[in-house]
Amino acid sequence: MRKTMLILEREIFSLKRSKILLLLTFIILGFLYGLYLEAENYKDYITGNPDLTLEYQTALFTDAVWIIIFLNIGIGRIMLGIIGATSLAKEFENKTMSTLGCLPIRRESIFLGKFLAIALISLSVTLFYSWGTWVICLFTLGPSPLKLVFSTMFFIFIGCLYFASLSIFCSSLFKSNASAIFLALGLIYLSGFFVYGYPAEVTDWEKWFPEYYLGFLYYHLFMPEYVSASDPSFYLSITVILLIIFILLTVSAVIFKFKDI
Amino acid sequence: MGEFDNMNYVIETSHLTKKYGKIIAVDNVSLRIGKEIFGLVGPNGAGKTTLLSLITGLRRATSGSIRVFGLDIRKDDVKIKGHIGVLNEKPGFLDNLPVFSQLLFVARVKGLSRDEAKREVWRCLEKVNMSKWADVNVGKLSAGMKQRVAIAQMIIGEPELLICDEPTSNLDPLGRETFFSILEEFSERGATIVIASHLLFELERICTTVAIMNEGRIVRQVKIDELASIIRKREFEVLSSDKEKMAEVLSSFSWVDNIKVTSRGVKIIVKDVKRMWIELPKAAMKENITITSIIPKKDLLSSLLESIEDEME
C-alpha cells in the first residue's frame, strides 16, 4: 500500500507540474462565475416577486445543477478524459515504464496508484463544484436544499469515475498518448449524447449502452416527479454503472500487467 | 556486500529464448555470471538489450528460465528488483519533474524512509556531478546530463547487481571516466556488473569476462585476456615519414598478410596484433623511419566477429 501511495503522490505531483490541474480549476471557477451571474438575475426577479422566493430558490439550484452536469459532460469530462487517457500511456511513451519496471513495485500497485490519483481528482472536482454552487446560492438567494447538493455530488462523482475508468481503459490499450486521448475523447463524446439526452424517452434507449444507466440515474436524481422514489431501476442503474466501472478497471489492469515494454 | 554474498552465480539463464512473431531476438541462451564485471558485446540487433530486459524482468521469455540471486525472476521479481540497479539504453524520465523528485521517488520505492532517501539522492547526484541540477526539470537537460541522472538513479540504494545497457552513449569523456570509476568502486565492494555495449574497447577496459553475441546467440564467452588471441586478422593503416620504405620493412614480417600503399600510408592486414606492437616500432627505429600513427581500419568488434566466423568455417 505504501508503494501505491508513492505512485499516487508522483502522479498528482506530475499533474500539478503539467498545469492541467490549474487549467481545470480555472475552468471550474469560470463556470462558477457564470453561475453567479445567473443567480444575480434570479435574485432581481425574486426581489420583485417575494411570494415566489422559495420556489425560485429551488428552481435556481436545479438550473445550477444543469450547468454542473453540462460541465461534467463537457469540459470537465474532457479534462478527466485526457488525464485518464495519458495516465498509463505516458509511461510507455516517455519510456518511464522501463524505469518503473526495474523497481521493486508490482504493476498492480502502479495501476491502483494511478486510478486512485484520478479518483481523487474526480472527488475534488465534485466537491469543488457542488459546494461552490451551494455557496453562490447561499449568498445570492439564501440556503438551498441540501438534498439537491448531495444528489448532484453523487451523480457527478459516479459520472467522473465512469469516464475516468473509460479513459484509463483506452490508456491501457496504447503506448502513445495521442492514440489513447483520441480514442478516449471519441468514446466520451459519443457517451455525451446518451447522458445529456436524458429527457428523451429514456426507456426506449438500447440497454446495452452503459450511458443508458447513467442517463437513467440522472433522471431519477433530478426529475423525481416523473419516477417513483421506490423504483428499483434506480438501484439497478447504480449497480450497472459500478459494475461497468469495475469491469473496465479490471480489464485495464490485466492488459497493463501483461503489456510488454 | 549484502544478502546474497554466498552465491556462486548471481545470474543464471538456461535455454532462454525470446521470439517476436517469427523473429528470434534471443536464441537458446545459457549464461552463468558470477561476481564479476561481465561484458555483453555484439553489433546492433544482436539481442543484447532484449537479453538484459529478460534478466531484469521487463520482458517475458518465450521459453527458458532465469534465476537472479538464485531466485526465479517470474516469481520473485519484486524481491530481486530491490537489489538491482538498472541503466536502460534509453533512460526514461517524466520531463516536467525535477531531477531530485524523480530520484527521490526511486529511493523511496526501494524502501528508504523520506530522510534516508533524501540523503541517498544527494549522495548519488554528487557522485555524477549533478547536484547543482537537482531542482531543474529533466526535460531541460541535455542527453548527456540525462544519462548522468540515469547513472545516479541506477546506484541508488547501493544495489548488489548493476545492469547497464549502452551506458556511455551520450556521455562526454569526463562523464565516461566518472562512470567507469563508479563501476570500479562497486566492483571492489563485491557487486556484480553486467554491461552491454557494441564498443568492445570500452568493455576491454573494465570487464573480466566478455560474451560475444550475434543474431540472438552467444557465439563465444571468453576471459578478457584471451580476447586478443581470438582476433586472427586485423586491418591497420600505418602512417610514417617514408611510406615506401615502411612498405619494404613491413613485407619482411611473417605476421603481415597483405600490404597496400595508399595515398597517405600503408594498409596492412595483421595476423598477430601482439607481435605488431612489439616488432614494428623496433624495425622502424632501426630503419630510421618515424611512425606517426597506426590506425585500425576496422573496429575491434567487427574484426572479432570476422575471426569467429572464420574459425567456425
JSON list of N, CA and C in Angstrom, two decimals, chain B residues 45-109:
[
{"chain": "B", "resi": 45, "resn": "GLY", "atom": "N", "xyz": [21.28, -5.00, -32.93]},
{"chain": "B", "resi": 45, "resn": "GLY", "atom": "CA", "xyz": [20.32, -6.04, -33.29]},
{"chain": "B", "resi": 45, "resn": "GLY", "atom": "C", "xyz": [20.78, -7.44, -32.92]},
{"chain": "B", "resi": 46, "resn": "ALA", "atom": "N", "xyz": [21.87, -7.53, -32.15]},
{"chain": "B", "resi": 46, "resn": "ALA", "atom": "CA", "xyz": [22.38, -8.85, -31.77]},
{"chain": "B", "resi": 46, "resn": "ALA", "atom": "C", "xyz": [21.49, -9.51, -30.71]},
{"chain": "B", "resi": 47, "resn": "GLY", "atom": "N", "xyz": [20.74, -8.70, -29.99]},
{"chain": "B", "resi": 47, "resn": "GLY", "atom": "CA", "xyz": [19.85, -9.25, -28.96]},
{"chain": "B", "resi": 47, "resn": "GLY", "atom": "C", "xyz": [20.29, -8.91, -27.54]},
{"chain": "B", "resi": 48, "resn": "LYS", "atom": "N", "xyz": [21.28, -8.00, -27.41]},
{"chain": "B", "resi": 48, "resn": "LYS", "atom": "CA", "xyz": [21.81, -7.65, -26.09]},
{"chain": "B", "resi": 48, "resn": "LYS", "atom": "C", "xyz": [20.73, -7.01, -25.20]},
{"chain": "B", "resi": 49, "resn": "THR", "atom": "N", "xyz": [20.07, -6.00, -25.76]},
{"chain": "B", "resi": 49, "resn": "THR", "atom": "CA", "xyz": [19.06, -5.28, -24.97]},
{"chain": "B", "resi": 49, "resn": "THR", "atom": "C", "xyz": [17.91, -6.20, -24.59]},
{"chain": "B", "resi": 50, "resn": "THR", "atom": "N", "xyz": [17.50, -7.06, -25.52]},
{"chain": "B", "resi": 50, "resn": "THR", "atom": "CA", "xyz": [16.41, -7.99, -25.20]},
{"chain": "B", "resi": 50, "resn": "THR", "atom": "C", "xyz": [16.84, -8.94, -24.09]},
{"chain": "B", "resi": 51, "resn": "LEU", "atom": "N", "xyz": [18.09, -9.44, -24.19]},
{"chain": "B", "resi": 51, "resn": "LEU", "atom": "CA", "xyz": [18.57, -10.36, -23.16]},
{"chain": "B", "resi": 51, "resn": "LEU", "atom": "C", "xyz": [18.57, -9.68, -21.79]},
{"chain": "B", "resi": 52, "resn": "LEU", "atom": "N", "xyz": [19.06, -8.43, -21.76]},
{"chain": "B", "resi": 52, "resn": "LEU", "atom": "CA", "xyz": [19.09, -7.72, -20.48]},
{"chain": "B", "resi": 52, "resn": "LEU", "atom": "C", "xyz": [17.68, -7.45, -19.96]},
{"chain": "B", "resi": 53, "resn": "SER", "atom": "N", "xyz": [16.77, -7.13, -20.88]},
{"chain": "B", "resi": 53, "resn": "SER", "atom": "CA", "xyz": [15.40, -6.85, -20.42]},
{"chain": "B", "resi": 53, "resn": "SER", "atom": "C", "xyz": [14.71, -8.13, -19.92]},
{"chain": "B", "resi": 54, "resn": "LEU", "atom": "N", "xyz": [15.15, -9.28, -20.41]},
{"chain": "B", "resi": 54, "resn": "LEU", "atom": "CA", "xyz": [14.61, -10.54, -19.87]},
{"chain": "B", "resi": 54, "resn": "LEU", "atom": "C", "xyz": [15.16, -10.77, -18.47]},
{"chain": "B", "resi": 55, "resn": "ILE", "atom": "N", "xyz": [16.45, -10.46, -18.30]},
{"chain": "B", "resi": 55, "resn": "ILE", "atom": "CA", "xyz": [17.09, -10.67, -16.99]},
{"chain": "B", "resi": 55, "resn": "ILE", "atom": "C", "xyz": [16.47, -9.73, -15.95]},
{"chain": "B", "resi": 56, "resn": "THR", "atom": "N", "xyz": [16.16, -8.50, -16.36]},
{"chain": "B", "resi": 56, "resn": "THR", "atom": "CA", "xyz": [15.60, -7.53, -15.39]},
{"chain": "B", "resi": 56, "resn": "THR", "atom": "C", "xyz": [14.08, -7.71, -15.22]},
{"chain": "B", "resi": 57, "resn": "GLY", "atom": "N", "xyz": [13.50, -8.63, -15.98]},
{"chain": "B", "resi": 57, "resn": "GLY", "atom": "CA", "xyz": [12.06, -8.88, -15.83]},
{"chain": "B", "resi": 57, "resn": "GLY", "atom": "C", "xyz": [11.18, -7.90, -16.58]},
{"chain": "B", "resi": 58, "resn": "LEU", "atom": "N", "xyz": [11.78, -7.05, -17.41]},
{"chain": "B", "resi": 58, "resn": "LEU", "atom": "CA", "xyz": [10.98, -6.10, -18.17]},
{"chain": "B", "resi": 58, "resn": "LEU", "atom": "C", "xyz": [10.18, -6.81, -19.26]},
{"chain": "B", "resi": 59, "resn": "ARG", "atom": "N", "xyz": [10.77, -7.88, -19.80]},
{"chain": "B", "resi": 59, "resn": "ARG", "atom": "CA", "xyz": [10.06, -8.67, -20.82]},
{"chain": "B", "resi": 59, "resn": "ARG", "atom": "C", "xyz": [9.98, -10.11, -20.36]},
{"chain": "B", "resi": 60, "resn": "ARG", "atom": "N", "xyz": [9.01, -10.81, -20.90]},
{"chain": "B", "resi": 60, "resn": "ARG", "atom": "CA", "xyz": [8.83, -12.22, -20.54]},
{"chain": "B", "resi": 60, "resn": "ARG", "atom": "C", "xyz": [9.44, -13.11, -21.61]},
{"chain": "B", "resi": 61, "resn": "ALA", "atom": "N", "xyz": [10.18, -14.12, -21.16]},
{"chain": "B", "resi": 61, "resn": "ALA", "atom": "CA", "xyz": [10.82, -15.03, -22.12]},
{"chain": "B", "resi": 61, "resn": "ALA", "atom": "C", "xyz": [9.78, -15.92, -22.77]},
{"chain": "B", "resi": 62, "resn": "THR", "atom": "N", "xyz": [10.01, -16.27, -24.02]},
{"chain": "B", "resi": 62, "resn": "THR", "atom": "CA", "xyz": [9.12, -17.22, -24.70]},
{"chain": "B", "resi": 62, "resn": "THR", "atom": "C", "xyz": [9.34, -18.61, -24.10]},
{"chain": "B", "resi": 63, "resn": "SER", "atom": "N", "xyz": [10.61, -18.94, -23.86]},
{"chain": "B", "resi": 63, "resn": "SER", "atom": "CA", "xyz": [10.90, -20.20, -23.16]},
{"chain": "B", "resi": 63, "resn": "SER", "atom": "C", "xyz": [12.24, -20.08, -22.43]},
{"chain": "B", "resi": 64, "resn": "GLY", "atom": "N", "xyz": [12.52, -21.03, -21.56]},
{"chain": "B", "resi": 64, "resn": "GLY", "atom": "CA", "xyz": [13.76, -21.00, -20.79]},
{"chain": "B", "resi": 64, "resn": "GLY", "atom": "C", "xyz": [13.53, -20.37, -19.42]},
{"chain": "B", "resi": 65, "resn": "SER", "atom": "N", "xyz": [14.59, -20.40, -18.61]},
{"chain": "B", "resi": 65, "resn": "SER", "atom": "CA", "xyz": [14.43, -19.86, -17.26]},
{"chain": "B", "resi": 65, "resn": "SER", "atom": "C", "xyz": [15.55, -18.88, -16.91]},
{"chain": "B", "resi": 66, "resn": "ILE", "atom": "N", "xyz": [15.25, -18.00, -15.96]},
{"chain": "B", "resi": 66, "resn": "ILE", "atom": "CA", "xyz": [16.26, -17.03, -15.48]},
{"chain": "B", "resi": 66, "resn": "ILE", "atom": "C", "xyz": [16.22, -17.04, -13.96]},
{"chain": "B", "resi": 67, "resn": "ARG", "atom": "N", "xyz": [17.40, -17.19, -13.38]},
{"chain": "B", "resi": 67, "resn": "ARG", "atom": "CA", "xyz": [17.49, -17.07, -11.92]},
{"chain": "B", "resi": 67, "resn": "ARG", "atom": "C", "xyz": [18.48, -15.95, -11.62]},
{"chain": "B", "resi": 68, "resn": "VAL", "atom": "N", "xyz": [18.03, -15.04, -10.77]},
{"chain": "B", "resi": 68, "resn": "VAL", "atom": "CA", "xyz": [18.91, -13.96, -10.33]},
{"chain": "B", "resi": 68, "resn": "VAL", "atom": "C", "xyz": [19.00, -14.07, -8.81]},
{"chain": "B", "resi": 69, "resn": "PHE", "atom": "N", "xyz": [20.19, -14.05, -8.27]},
{"chain": "B", "resi": 69, "resn": "PHE", "atom": "CA", "xyz": [20.44, -14.31, -6.84]},
{"chain": "B", "resi": 69, "resn": "PHE", "atom": "C", "xyz": [19.81, -15.65, -6.42]},
{"chain": "B", "resi": 70, "resn": "GLY", "atom": "N", "xyz": [19.75, -16.59, -7.33]},
{"chain": "B", "resi": 70, "resn": "GLY", "atom": "CA", "xyz": [19.17, -17.90, -7.01]},
{"chain": "B", "resi": 70, "resn": "GLY", "atom": "C", "xyz": [17.64, -17.92, -7.01]},
{"chain": "B", "resi": 71, "resn": "LEU", "atom": "N", "xyz": [17.01, -16.77, -7.31]},
{"chain": "B", "resi": 71, "resn": "LEU", "atom": "CA", "xyz": [15.54, -16.71, -7.29]},
{"chain": "B", "resi": 71, "resn": "LEU", "atom": "C", "xyz": [15.01, -16.62, -8.72]},
{"chain": "B", "resi": 72, "resn": "ASP", "atom": "N", "xyz": [13.81, -17.14, -8.90]},
{"chain": "B", "resi": 72, "resn": "ASP", "atom": "CA", "xyz": [13.18, -17.11, -10.22]},
{"chain": "B", "resi": 72, "resn": "ASP", "atom": "C", "xyz": [12.63, -15.72, -10.49]},
{"chain": "B", "resi": 73, "resn": "ILE", "atom": "N", "xyz": [13.03, -15.13, -11.60]},
{"chain": "B", "resi": 73, "resn": "ILE", "atom": "CA", "xyz": [12.63, -13.75, -11.90]},
{"chain": "B", "resi": 73, "resn": "ILE", "atom": "C", "xyz": [11.11, -13.62, -12.08]},
{"chain": "B", "resi": 74, "resn": "ARG", "atom": "N", "xyz": [10.44, -14.69, -12.49]},
{"chain": "B", "resi": 74, "resn": "ARG", "atom": "CA", "xyz": [8.99, -14.62, -12.68]},
{"chain": "B", "resi": 74, "resn": "ARG", "atom": "C", "xyz": [8.25, -14.59, -11.36]},
{"chain": "B", "resi": 75, "resn": "LYS", "atom": "N", "xyz": [8.78, -15.37, -10.39]},
{"chain": "B", "resi": 75, "resn": "LYS", "atom": "CA", "xyz": [8.06, -15.49, -9.11]},
{"chain": "B", "resi": 75, "resn": "LYS", "atom": "C", "xyz": [8.48, -14.42, -8.10]},
{"chain": "B", "resi": 76, "resn": "ASP", "atom": "N", "xyz": [9.79, -14.14, -8.07]},
{"chain": "B", "resi": 76, "resn": "ASP", "atom": "CA", "xyz": [10.29, -13.26, -7.01]},
{"chain": "B", "resi": 76, "resn": "ASP", "atom": "C", "xyz": [10.81, -11.94, -7.57]},
{"chain": "B", "resi": 77, "resn": "ASP", "atom": "N", "xyz": [10.16, -11.44, -8.60]},
{"chain": "B", "resi": 77, "resn": "ASP", "atom": "CA", "xyz": [10.69, -10.23, -9.26]},
{"chain": "B", "resi": 77, "resn": "ASP", "atom": "C", "xyz": [10.82, -9.03, -8.32]},
{"chain": "B", "resi": 78, "resn": "VAL", "atom": "N", "xyz": [9.85, -8.84, -7.43]},
{"chain": "B", "resi": 78, "resn": "VAL", "atom": "CA", "xyz": [9.91, -7.66, -6.55]},
{"chain": "B", "resi": 78, "resn": "VAL", "atom": "C", "xyz": [11.11, -7.76, -5.60]},
{"chain": "B", "resi": 79, "resn": "LYS", "atom": "N", "xyz": [11.34, -8.97, -5.07]},
{"chain": "B", "resi": 79, "resn": "LYS", "atom": "CA", "xyz": [12.48, -9.16, -4.16]},
{"chain": "B", "resi": 79, "resn": "LYS", "atom": "C", "xyz": [13.80, -8.93, -4.91]},
{"chain": "B", "resi": 80, "resn": "ILE", "atom": "N", "xyz": [13.89, -9.48, -6.11]},
{"chain": "B", "resi": 80, "resn": "ILE", "atom": "CA", "xyz": [15.12, -9.34, -6.90]},
{"chain": "B", "resi": 80, "resn": "ILE", "atom": "C", "xyz": [15.36, -7.88, -7.23]},
{"chain": "B", "resi": 81, "resn": "LYS", "atom": "N", "xyz": [14.31, -7.20, -7.67]},
{"chain": "B", "resi": 81, "resn": "LYS", "atom": "CA", "xyz": [14.47, -5.81, -8.12]},
{"chain": "B", "resi": 81, "resn": "LYS", "atom": "C", "xyz": [14.86, -4.86, -6.98]},
{"chain": "B", "resi": 82, "resn": "GLY", "atom": "N", "xyz": [14.63, -5.29, -5.76]},
{"chain": "B", "resi": 82, "resn": "GLY", "atom": "CA", "xyz": [15.07, -4.48, -4.62]},
{"chain": "B", "resi": 82, "resn": "GLY", "atom": "C", "xyz": [16.59, -4.45, -4.49]},
{"chain": "B", "resi": 83, "resn": "HIS", "atom": "N", "xyz": [17.27, -5.37, -5.19]},
{"chain": "B", "resi": 83, "resn": "HIS", "atom": "CA", "xyz": [18.73, -5.47, -5.05]},
{"chain": "B", "resi": 83, "resn": "HIS", "atom": "C", "xyz": [19.47, -5.16, -6.35]},
{"chain": "B", "resi": 84, "resn": "ILE", "atom": "N", "xyz": [18.75, -4.71, -7.36]},
{"chain": "B", "resi": 84, "resn": "ILE", "atom": "CA", "xyz": [19.45, -4.41, -8.61]},
{"chain": "B", "resi": 84, "resn": "ILE", "atom": "C", "xyz": [19.29, -2.94, -9.02]},
{"chain": "B", "resi": 85, "resn": "GLY", "atom": "N", "xyz": [20.28, -2.46, -9.74]},
{"chain": "B", "resi": 85, "resn": "GLY", "atom": "CA", "xyz": [20.20, -1.12, -10.31]},
{"chain": "B", "resi": 85, "resn": "GLY", "atom": "C", "xyz": [20.31, -1.25, -11.81]},
{"chain": "B", "resi": 86, "resn": "VAL", "atom": "N", "xyz": [19.43, -0.62, -12.53]},
{"chain": "B", "resi": 86, "resn": "VAL", "atom": "CA", "xyz": [19.42, -0.80, -13.99]},
{"chain": "B", "resi": 86, "resn": "VAL", "atom": "C", "xyz": [19.60, 0.55, -14.70]},
{"chain": "B", "resi": 87, "resn": "LEU", "atom": "N", "xyz": [20.45, 0.52, -15.70]},
{"chain": "B", "resi": 87, "resn": "LEU", "atom": "CA", "xyz": [20.61, 1.69, -16.56]},
{"chain": "B", "resi": 87, "resn": "LEU", "atom": "C", "xyz": [20.17, 1.27, -17.96]},
{"chain": "B", "resi": 88, "resn": "ASN", "atom": "N", "xyz": [19.00, 1.74, -18.34]},
{"chain": "B", "resi": 88, "resn": "ASN", "atom": "CA", "xyz": [18.46, 1.32, -19.64]},
{"chain": "B", "resi": 88, "resn": "ASN", "atom": "C", "xyz": [19.12, 2.07, -20.79]},
{"chain": "B", "resi": 89, "resn": "GLU", "atom": "N", "xyz": [19.00, 1.49, -21.97]},
{"chain": "B", "resi": 89, "resn": "GLU", "atom": "CA", "xyz": [19.60, 2.10, -23.16]},
{"chain": "B", "resi": 89, "resn": "GLU", "atom": "C", "xyz": [19.03, 3.51, -23.39]},
{"chain": "B", "resi": 90, "resn": "LYS", "atom": "N", "xyz": [17.71, 3.63, -23.25]},
{"chain": "B", "resi": 90, "resn": "LYS", "atom": "CA", "xyz": [17.09, 4.95, -23.36]},
{"chain": "B", "resi": 90, "resn": "LYS", "atom": "C", "xyz": [16.41, 5.26, -22.04]},
{"chain": "B", "resi": 91, "resn": "PRO", "atom": "N", "xyz": [17.13, 5.89, -21.12]},
{"chain": "B", "resi": 91, "resn": "PRO", "atom": "CA", "xyz": [16.52, 6.12, -19.82]},
{"chain": "B", "resi": 91, "resn": "PRO", "atom": "C", "xyz": [15.31, 7.05, -19.92]},
{"chain": "B", "resi": 92, "resn": "GLY", "atom": "N", "xyz": [14.25, 6.67, -19.27]},
{"chain": "B", "resi": 92, "resn": "GLY", "atom": "CA", "xyz": [13.02, 7.47, -19.35]},
{"chain": "B", "resi": 92, "resn": "GLY", "atom": "C", "xyz": [12.76, 8.25, -18.07]},
{"chain": "B", "resi": 93, "resn": "PHE", "atom": "N", "xyz": [12.40, 9.51, -18.25]},
{"chain": "B", "resi": 93, "resn": "PHE", "atom": "CA", "xyz": [12.05, 10.36, -17.11]},
{"chain": "B", "resi": 93, "resn": "PHE", "atom": "C", "xyz": [10.79, 11.14, -17.45]},
{"chain": "B", "resi": 94, "resn": "LEU", "atom": "N", "xyz": [10.09, 11.58, -16.42]},
{"chain": "B", "resi": 94, "resn": "LEU", "atom": "CA", "xyz": [8.96, 12.48, -16.67]},
{"chain": "B", "resi": 94, "resn": "LEU", "atom": "C", "xyz": [9.57, 13.87, -16.82]},
{"chain": "B", "resi": 95, "resn": "ASP", "atom": "N", "xyz": [9.47, 14.41, -18.02]},
{"chain": "B", "resi": 95, "resn": "ASP", "atom": "CA", "xyz": [10.17, 15.66, -18.34]},
{"chain": "B", "resi": 95, "resn": "ASP", "atom": "C", "xyz": [9.78, 16.85, -17.48]},
{"chain": "B", "resi": 96, "resn": "ASN", "atom": "N", "xyz": [8.54, 16.83, -16.97]},
{"chain": "B", "resi": 96, "resn": "ASN", "atom": "CA", "xyz": [8.10, 18.01, -16.21]},
{"chain": "B", "resi": 96, "resn": "ASN", "atom": "C", "xyz": [8.43, 17.93, -14.72]},
{"chain": "B", "resi": 97, "resn": "LEU", "atom": "N", "xyz": [9.15, 16.90, -14.31]},
{"chain": "B", "resi": 97, "resn": "LEU", "atom": "CA", "xyz": [9.52, 16.80, -12.89]},
{"chain": "B", "resi": 97, "resn": "LEU", "atom": "C", "xyz": [11.01, 17.09, -12.70]},
{"chain": "B", "resi": 98, "resn": "PRO", "atom": "N", "xyz": [11.35, 17.71, -11.56]},
{"chain": "B", "resi": 98, "resn": "PRO", "atom": "CA", "xyz": [12.77, 17.98, -11.30]},
{"chain": "B", "resi": 98, "resn": "PRO", "atom": "C", "xyz": [13.56, 16.69, -11.05]},
{"chain": "B", "resi": 99, "resn": "VAL", "atom": "N", "xyz": [14.85, 16.80, -11.31]},
{"chain": "B", "resi": 99, "resn": "VAL", "atom": "CA", "xyz": [15.76, 15.65, -11.13]},
{"chain": "B", "resi": 99, "resn": "VAL", "atom": "C", "xyz": [15.59, 15.04, -9.74]},
{"chain": "B", "resi": 100, "resn": "PHE", "atom": "N", "xyz": [15.61, 15.93, -8.74]},
{"chain": "B", "resi": 100, "resn": "PHE", "atom": "CA", "xyz": [15.63, 15.44, -7.35]},
{"chain": "B", "resi": 100, "resn": "PHE", "atom": "C", "xyz": [14.39, 14.61, -7.02]},
{"chain": "B", "resi": 101, "resn": "SER", "atom": "N", "xyz": [13.21, 15.12, -7.43]},
{"chain": "B", "resi": 101, "resn": "SER", "atom": "CA", "xyz": [11.99, 14.40, -7.05]},
{"chain": "B", "resi": 101, "resn": "SER", "atom": "C", "xyz": [11.87, 13.06, -7.78]},
{"chain": "B", "resi": 102, "resn": "GLN", "atom": "N", "xyz": [12.41, 12.98, -9.00]},
{"chain": "B", "resi": 102, "resn": "GLN", "atom": "CA", "xyz": [12.36, 11.69, -9.70]},
{"chain": "B", "resi": 102, "resn": "GLN", "atom": "C", "xyz": [13.23, 10.66, -8.98]},
{"chain": "B", "resi": 103, "resn": "LEU", "atom": "N", "xyz": [14.41, 11.11, -8.55]},
{"chain": "B", "resi": 103, "resn": "LEU", "atom": "CA", "xyz": [15.30, 10.17, -7.86]},
{"chain": "B", "resi": 103, "resn": "LEU", "atom": "C", "xyz": [14.78, 9.84, -6.46]},
{"chain": "B", "resi": 104, "resn": "LEU", "atom": "N", "xyz": [14.14, 10.84, -5.83]},
{"chain": "B", "resi": 104, "resn": "LEU", "atom": "CA", "xyz": [13.57, 10.62, -4.50]},
{"chain": "B", "resi": 104, "resn": "LEU", "atom": "C", "xyz": [12.50, 9.52, -4.57]},
{"chain": "B", "resi": 105, "resn": "PHE", "atom": "N", "xyz": [11.72, 9.57, -5.62]},
{"chain": "B", "resi": 105, "resn": "PHE", "atom": "CA", "xyz": [10.68, 8.55, -5.81]},
{"chain": "B", "resi": 105, "resn": "PHE", "atom": "C", "xyz": [11.32, 7.15, -5.90]},
{"chain": "B", "resi": 106, "resn": "VAL", "atom": "N", "xyz": [12.38, 7.05, -6.70]},
{"chain": "B", "resi": 106, "resn": "VAL", "atom": "CA", "xyz": [13.06, 5.75, -6.87]},
{"chain": "B", "resi": 106, "resn": "VAL", "atom": "C", "xyz": [13.61, 5.26, -5.52]},
{"chain": "B", "resi": 107, "resn": "ALA", "atom": "N", "xyz": [14.23, 6.19, -4.77]},
{"chain": "B", "resi": 107, "resn": "ALA", "atom": "CA", "xyz": [14.82, 5.81, -3.48]},
{"chain": "B", "resi": 107, "resn": "ALA", "atom": "C", "xyz": [13.72, 5.34, -2.51]},
{"chain": "B", "resi": 108, "resn": "ARG", "atom": "N", "xyz": [12.58, 6.01, -2.55]},
{"chain": "B", "resi": 108, "resn": "ARG", "atom": "CA", "xyz": [11.50, 5.64, -1.63]},
{"chain": "B", "resi": 108, "resn": "ARG", "atom": "C", "xyz": [10.87, 4.31, -2.03]},
{"chain": "B", "resi": 109, "resn": "VAL", "atom": "N", "xyz": [10.75, 4.08, -3.32]},
{"chain": "B", "resi": 109, "resn": "VAL", "atom": "CA", "xyz": [10.21, 2.78, -3.76]},
{"chain": "B", "resi": 109, "resn": "VAL", "atom": "C", "xyz": [11.18, 1.66, -3.36]}
]
